[in-house]
Amino acid sequence: MHMQRMDWEKLLAEERCGSETKKSNDGRSQFQKDIDRITFSSSFRRLGRKTQVHPLNENDHIHTRLSHSLEVACVGRSLGLMLGYFLESIKELPKNITPSNVGEILRAACLAHDIGNPPFGHAGEEVIKKWFTQAFQASELKNRITPKAYESDFTCYDGNAMAFRIVVYKEYYTGNGGMRLTYPTIGAMLKYPWTSHYVEKKEKFSCFISEFDVFTKICEKLGLNCIEKSIEERKAKFVRHPLAFMVEAADDICYKILDIEDAVELGLLDPCFMEQQFKSKLRLKDEENELLSSELVSRRTKNALLRGKMMELLISDTFQVFKDNYNQIMEGSYNTGLIDTKTKESCNALNDAYQYVIDTVYSSRRKTLIEIGAFSTIGHLLDTLSEAAFQVCFLEKNRRSYKTKKICELLKSNIPDVSKPDPASFYYGLMFALDYVTGMTDQYATSMNKKILGLDV
């Protein structure tokens, strides 16, 4: 299938989703405004108490979703600046856009890339998917959503799709543009620009069916090549925005290196693991080699040096991969992550080291026990909230339980309380319940579950 080359004039257009684009009086670019809107949002703030890998950890050196997102944004900004100067050198950078603007877009998109993740990290995502898979097989929820294809939004739940929902619908101007970010920032966030119709259990997607209309509008505004689209079925699949490759690379670089650093910090890996894996790949100065060999320097400081040098090398190498595949990326025919290349020694070293972490650290006893607790916590919250959504959508007010009425009071805008039952709105009732659960921090989810169970009153 031949696709036309995408145009940077559209890909980097300074238009804003959901509102007019107004020139700033304070000197900020449109993309700096995006950064500020994301940074000051409540969804971003709550990332400070959401798990990256190791749930509810008392060690202050261990990453949260917030510290991870800030670090990804730094790497993304670097990649964006490099791309901006590259586009300028080949005369493809739009006249009204500077290389710094490209860095700002990447920084904004990276800040928001995890904003839709539920409590307890990827374990939370797995709980949600498995809970809904079982629920739709049970008699209470079976065949309650029409059309049935909409079930995949829940059974294949993805934090990327929730992040998109938050920025275009939920945060700030709810139902009227959300954060009202620029199209390029949102496009860069769309790592998987298709609806859940196209995914299997282990794959990902970036748009719930509820946001189909705004999703297709954004993709078309950006000039992303369309692979398939059906308005009747509310499904669509587009190629990635070129900047989405860089958001993905920044995320991959950070979480793989920093998950390793966290594992060393927690004593789950040999203290010298990073030196053993990465030192031979780095061109270190004499003073850096002396630091690594000194007995007066802490292992934490040595690992910080190795982390920084490895990141620097990976940023350079992944950008080179982008340039090497530039034409395919601009046509939408390139489908490999920049860090997944086999052509760069640094990428191979990182991927090999990270695979070892997956095989060992991810099965640590403490992490496993807390993830089991996450299944109990999120599972029970979904039991309670889905029952309330079910009663609101299918039962008259006088037939709803006392518990459901109290939950509706608690959630207020999350589950709309209609005067008459409306089975057609059950999909949206469940989505509002999912908004509430996804927005919880690890601590709040644990506390709320205890209260509902009557264990903490």
XYZ file of C-alpha atoms in Angstrom:
457
model
C 0.000 0.000 0.000
C 1.630 3.241 -1.165
C 1.115 6.253 1.087
C 1.922 9.871 0.397
C 4.640 11.688 2.276
C 3.387 13.630 5.304
C 3.904 17.389 5.471
C 5.645 19.181 8.367
C 3.485 22.271 7.757
C 0.522 20.218 8.990
C 2.445 18.040 11.424
C 3.705 21.100 13.351
C 0.761 23.464 12.877
C 0.192 25.836 15.817
C -3.531 25.106 16.028
C -5.165 24.227 19.329
C -7.714 21.457 19.849
C -11.072 22.705 21.118
C -10.404 26.454 21.061
C -9.000 29.301 19.009
C -5.243 29.773 18.875
C -4.444 33.087 20.547
C -1.056 34.781 20.584
C 0.425 34.860 24.066
C 1.077 38.211 25.739
C 3.755 36.743 28.008
C 6.176 35.547 25.355
C 5.302 31.862 25.608
C 4.988 29.807 22.460
C 1.836 27.743 21.903
C 3.821 24.643 22.833
C 5.176 26.169 26.046
C 1.528 26.724 26.974
C 0.973 22.998 26.460
C 3.826 22.257 28.860
C 2.320 24.545 31.495
C -1.205 23.162 31.131
C 0.027 19.602 31.568
C 2.373 20.445 34.451
C -0.331 22.223 36.474
C -3.039 19.612 35.885
C -4.293 17.463 38.744
C -3.813 14.319 36.639
C -0.108 15.096 36.279
C 0.277 15.963 39.965
C -1.153 12.606 41.026
C 1.614 10.786 39.145
C 3.785 11.576 42.175
C 1.993 8.821 44.084
C 1.625 6.298 41.300
C 3.888 3.310 40.790
C 6.544 3.139 38.099
C 7.653 -0.452 38.803
C 7.956 -0.989 42.569
C 4.626 -0.254 44.313
C 4.324 1.591 47.651
C 8.081 1.745 48.162
C 9.527 3.678 51.089
C 12.897 4.325 49.413
C 12.837 7.949 48.214
C 15.354 7.221 45.447
C 12.918 4.920 43.627
C 11.067 6.356 40.641
C 7.402 7.255 40.607
C 5.395 7.949 37.461
C 6.005 11.656 38.086
C 9.809 11.518 38.288
C 9.814 9.128 35.320
C 7.688 11.527 33.234
C 9.941 14.484 34.057
C 13.013 12.511 32.996
C 11.365 11.290 29.785
C 10.513 14.925 29.015
C 14.211 15.877 29.279
C 15.243 13.138 26.856
C 12.336 13.990 24.545
C 13.327 17.668 24.493
C 16.872 16.708 23.470
C 15.599 14.509 20.647
C 13.202 17.267 19.572
C 15.957 19.870 19.392
C 18.113 17.531 17.327
C 15.197 16.932 14.968
C 14.447 20.663 14.745
C 17.989 21.473 13.645
C 17.972 18.522 11.258
C 14.756 19.728 9.597
C 16.208 23.221 9.396
C 19.345 21.865 7.694
C 17.322 20.060 5.014
C 14.951 23.038 4.672
C 11.825 21.179 5.802
C 11.184 23.118 9.039
C 8.121 25.389 8.637
C 8.988 29.123 8.655
C 6.987 29.899 11.798
C 8.534 27.007 13.771
C 11.973 27.017 15.451
C 14.080 24.031 16.483
C 13.291 24.965 20.093
C 9.575 24.657 19.314
C 10.097 21.067 18.206
C 11.841 20.413 21.512
C 8.900 21.976 23.351
C 6.395 19.747 21.550
C 8.366 16.641 22.472
C 8.736 17.812 26.058
C 4.989 18.415 26.390
C 4.036 15.071 24.846
C 6.522 13.232 27.056
C 5.207 14.932 30.190
C 1.716 13.658 29.356
C 2.592 10.215 28.018
C 1.815 8.366 31.308
C -0.918 10.669 32.572
C -3.574 7.988 32.023
C -1.878 5.156 33.897
C -3.932 3.550 36.693
C -2.663 2.900 40.229
C -0.109 0.097 40.746
C 1.536 0.563 37.352
C 1.242 -2.108 34.683
C -0.199 -4.475 37.271
C -3.156 -2.071 37.482
C -3.652 -2.263 33.712
C -3.637 -6.057 33.853
C -6.194 -6.086 36.689
C -8.575 -3.864 34.723
C -8.297 -5.978 31.568
C -8.792 -9.269 33.386
C -11.634 -7.964 35.553
C -13.612 -6.761 32.530
C -12.865 -9.908 30.528
C -14.380 -11.996 33.320
C -17.247 -9.548 33.927
C -18.401 -9.578 30.310
C -18.491 -13.361 30.415
C -20.683 -13.328 33.541
C -24.470 -13.086 33.444
C -24.646 -9.634 35.094
C -22.768 -7.769 32.345
C -23.038 -10.218 29.453
C -24.428 -8.615 26.307
C -25.162 -5.359 28.163
C -22.982 -3.191 25.897
C -24.215 -2.581 22.364
C -22.533 -2.914 19.961
C -20.464 -5.707 21.440
C -17.284 -4.390 19.791
C -17.245 -1.620 22.422
C -16.295 -4.210 25.046
C -12.728 -4.215 23.718
C -12.127 -0.744 25.188
C -12.349 -2.412 28.601
C -11.025 -5.932 27.989
C -7.972 -4.475 26.184
C -7.734 -1.414 28.457
C -4.678 0.750 27.779
C -3.281 3.666 29.778
C -2.311 5.327 26.488
C -5.967 5.603 25.496
C -6.848 6.981 28.937
C -4.077 9.592 28.586
C -5.631 10.697 25.295
C -9.086 10.814 26.933
C -7.752 12.948 29.781
C -6.127 15.579 27.551
C -8.924 15.865 24.958
C -11.985 15.333 27.139
C -11.626 15.105 30.903
C -9.136 17.599 32.382
C -9.978 21.334 32.656
C -12.737 21.808 30.019
C -14.568 18.516 30.570
C -16.420 17.445 27.437
C -15.343 20.590 25.621
C -11.764 20.081 24.501
C -10.175 18.935 27.758
C -6.759 20.561 28.153
C -7.095 22.127 24.699
C -3.532 21.281 23.713
C -2.055 21.909 20.276
C -2.540 19.287 17.606
C 1.207 18.497 17.305
C 1.539 17.781 21.040
C -1.469 15.457 20.975
C -0.249 13.817 17.765
C 3.142 13.115 19.339
C 1.348 11.445 22.265
C -0.457 9.010 19.964
C 1.996 6.118 20.110
C -0.703 3.740 18.839
C -3.036 5.845 16.641
C -5.902 3.406 16.309
C -9.001 2.305 18.217
C -9.295 -0.919 20.205
C -10.863 -2.757 17.250
C -7.360 -3.477 15.968
C -5.715 -4.928 19.061
C -5.217 -8.349 20.511
C -4.702 -8.941 24.238
C -1.011 -8.017 24.342
C -1.151 -5.120 21.910
C -1.885 -1.473 22.612
C -4.052 1.366 21.334
C -4.377 5.110 21.933
C -8.078 5.893 21.508
C -11.226 4.675 23.223
C -14.324 4.554 21.048
C -15.792 7.381 23.178
C -13.141 9.764 21.757
C -13.427 8.540 18.159
C -14.705 11.844 16.720
C -11.994 14.066 18.181
C -9.363 11.404 17.447
C -10.135 11.301 13.727
C -10.361 15.094 13.579
C -6.896 15.480 15.150
C -5.305 12.866 12.877
C -6.809 14.457 9.783
C -5.784 17.962 10.862
C -2.210 16.720 11.249
C -2.316 15.036 7.854
C -1.555 11.569 9.207
C -2.031 8.907 6.565
C -5.223 6.924 7.159
C -5.002 3.139 6.887
C -8.702 2.466 7.585
C -11.702 4.388 8.876
C -15.369 3.521 9.445
C -17.652 6.191 10.905
C -20.486 3.671 11.286
C -18.372 1.261 13.339
C -16.459 4.114 15.020
C -13.134 2.569 14.231
C -10.044 4.030 12.595
C -6.348 3.370 12.161
C -3.749 5.975 11.166
C 0.031 5.933 10.795
C 2.110 7.477 13.543
C 3.059 11.124 13.746
C 6.867 11.189 13.217
C 7.319 12.743 16.662
C 5.562 9.763 18.267
C 8.642 7.663 17.455
C 10.711 10.047 19.555
C 8.276 10.036 22.476
C 8.449 6.253 22.425
C 12.266 6.290 22.238
C 12.546 8.759 25.141
C 10.233 6.563 27.217
C 12.119 3.375 26.317
C 15.516 4.883 27.120
C 14.369 6.190 30.491
C 12.344 3.310 31.828
C 14.830 0.641 30.775
C 17.881 2.361 32.258
C 16.116 3.683 35.345
C 14.323 0.410 36.107
C 17.791 -1.130 36.201
C 19.086 1.662 38.457
C 16.092 1.235 40.790
C 16.652 -2.519 40.976
C 20.282 -1.932 41.996
C 19.146 0.635 44.579
C 16.754 -1.908 46.099
C 19.407 -4.619 46.225
C 17.653 -6.763 43.628
C 20.664 -6.648 41.287
C 24.406 -6.770 41.839
C 25.663 -3.248 42.789
C 28.093 -3.380 39.854
C 25.484 -4.564 37.319
C 25.359 -1.272 35.393
C 29.139 -1.078 35.159
C 29.336 -4.678 33.977
C 26.679 -4.125 31.314
C 27.458 -0.639 30.020
C 31.038 0.487 30.720
C 32.580 -1.242 27.711
C 30.087 0.529 25.394
C 30.995 4.017 26.614
C 33.828 6.339 25.647
C 34.776 7.551 29.097
C 37.252 10.303 29.908
C 40.195 9.616 32.219
C 38.527 11.431 35.124
C 35.359 9.354 34.636
C 37.333 6.116 34.704
C 39.078 7.319 37.844
C 35.712 8.040 39.463
C 34.475 4.540 38.669
C 37.582 2.942 40.137
C 37.717 5.076 43.284
C 36.817 3.428 46.586
C 35.878 6.850 47.995
C 32.953 7.290 45.591
C 29.595 5.670 46.397
C 28.111 3.077 44.081
C 25.034 5.304 43.681
C 27.233 8.113 42.306
C 29.028 5.710 39.969
C 25.719 4.385 38.660
C 24.492 7.944 38.121
C 27.532 8.599 35.927
C 26.964 5.420 33.932
C 23.288 6.229 33.544
C 24.011 9.728 32.237
C 26.669 8.605 29.771
C 24.521 5.723 28.534
C 21.551 8.045 28.016
C 23.716 10.470 26.077
C 24.887 7.677 23.775
C 21.366 6.284 23.303
C 19.932 9.687 22.448
C 22.574 10.115 19.757
C 22.133 6.592 18.395
C 18.317 6.593 18.321
C 18.290 9.939 16.543
C 20.644 8.476 13.964
C 18.183 5.594 13.507
C 15.448 8.194 12.929
C 17.560 9.918 10.263
C 18.491 6.615 8.623
C 14.799 5.747 8.257
C 13.531 9.284 7.696
C 11.843 8.722 4.342
C 9.959 5.610 5.535
C 8.866 7.431 8.713
C 7.535 10.362 6.690
C 5.580 7.985 4.451
C 4.231 6.029 7.419
C 5.820 2.746 6.357
C 8.312 2.433 9.226
C 6.922 0.240 12.029
C 9.858 -0.433 14.375
C 10.712 1.389 17.598
C 13.878 3.459 17.275
C 15.498 1.635 20.183
C 14.521 -1.803 18.855
C 17.020 -1.575 16.005
C 19.725 -4.237 15.837
C 22.129 -1.827 14.131
C 23.246 0.064 17.247
C 25.435 -1.594 19.883
C 24.123 0.695 22.612
C 20.502 -0.317 21.924
C 21.415 -4.008 21.921
C 23.280 -3.646 25.226
C 20.355 -1.889 26.878
C 17.758 -4.338 25.582
C 19.834 -7.334 26.695
C 20.364 -5.892 30.181
C 16.684 -5.038 30.483
C 15.627 -8.534 29.464
C 17.673 -9.867 32.372
C 15.797 -7.478 34.682
C 12.462 -8.727 33.378
C 13.488 -12.319 34.033
C 14.675 -11.623 37.601
C 13.557 -8.381 39.245
C 9.988 -8.411 37.950
C 9.358 -11.607 39.874
C 10.709 -10.333 43.209
C 8.668 -11.511 46.200
C 7.714 -8.060 47.542
C 6.639 -6.767 44.131
C 4.607 -9.914 43.477
C 2.806 -9.723 46.833
C 1.862 -6.061 46.327
C 0.619 -6.792 42.802
C -1.597 -9.523 44.223
C -2.934 -6.873 46.585
C -3.533 -4.612 43.585
C -5.744 -7.289 42.051
C -7.836 -7.373 45.230
C -7.991 -3.581 45.586
C -8.784 -2.566 41.999
C -10.969 -5.621 41.482
C -13.176 -4.761 44.439
C -13.397 -1.087 43.428
C -14.534 -2.142 39.953
C -17.064 -4.569 41.496
C -18.597 -1.693 43.425
C -18.474 1.009 40.754
C -19.661 -1.168 37.874
C -22.675 -2.291 39.905
C -23.537 1.356 40.538
C -23.170 2.152 36.824
C -25.330 -0.861 35.980
C -28.146 0.213 38.306
C -28.052 3.837 37.119
C -28.312 2.769 33.478
C -30.852 -0.058 33.837
C -32.998 0.565 36.945
C -35.511 3.200 37.947
C -34.360 5.421 40.859
C -36.686 3.748 43.350
C -35.210 0.324 42.505
C -31.574 1.294 43.047
C -29.807 0.136 46.192
C -28.881 2.459 49.025
C -25.217 1.711 48.327
C -25.565 2.760 44.684
C -27.229 6.038 45.679
C -24.363 6.811 48.057
C -21.764 5.951 45.420
C -23.467 8.310 42.973
C -23.239 11.046 45.606
C -19.549 10.278 46.072
C -18.669 10.245 42.378
C -20.971 13.111 41.371
C -19.924 13.880 37.796
C -18.226 10.526 37.243
C -21.408 8.453 36.925
C -24.211 10.612 35.479
C -27.401 10.157 37.487
C -30.229 10.033 34.933
C -33.895 10.266 35.893
C -34.812 7.283 33.706
C -32.826 4.112 32.919
C -30.824 4.347 29.705
C -29.204 1.022 28.686
C -27.525 2.716 25.714
C -25.431 4.771 28.124
C -23.988 1.760 29.965
C -20.746 1.976 27.966
C -20.318 5.569 29.143
C -21.318 4.682 32.704
C -18.527 2.122 32.829
C -16.117 4.588 31.228
C -16.893 7.197 33.894
C -16.308 4.574 36.591
C -13.012 3.715 34.914
C -12.063 7.414 34.897
C -12.465 7.432 38.674
C -10.418 4.288 39.298
C -7.680 5.282 36.844
C -7.311 8.678 38.483
C -6.576 7.154 41.890
C -3.075 7.045 43.318
C -1.774 3.808 44.822
C -2.400 5.095 48.354
C -5.855 6.510 47.618
C -7.019 3.305 45.915
C -5.874 1.295 48.934
C -7.547 3.688 51.374
C -10.796 3.932 49.399
C -11.066 0.163 49.145
C -10.651 -0.174 52.922
C -13.410 2.380 53.491
C -15.806 0.608 51.129
C -15.092 -2.663 52.938
C -15.743 -0.975 56.282
C -12.159 -1.540 57.465
C -11.164 2.118 57.771
C -14.022 4.316 58.960
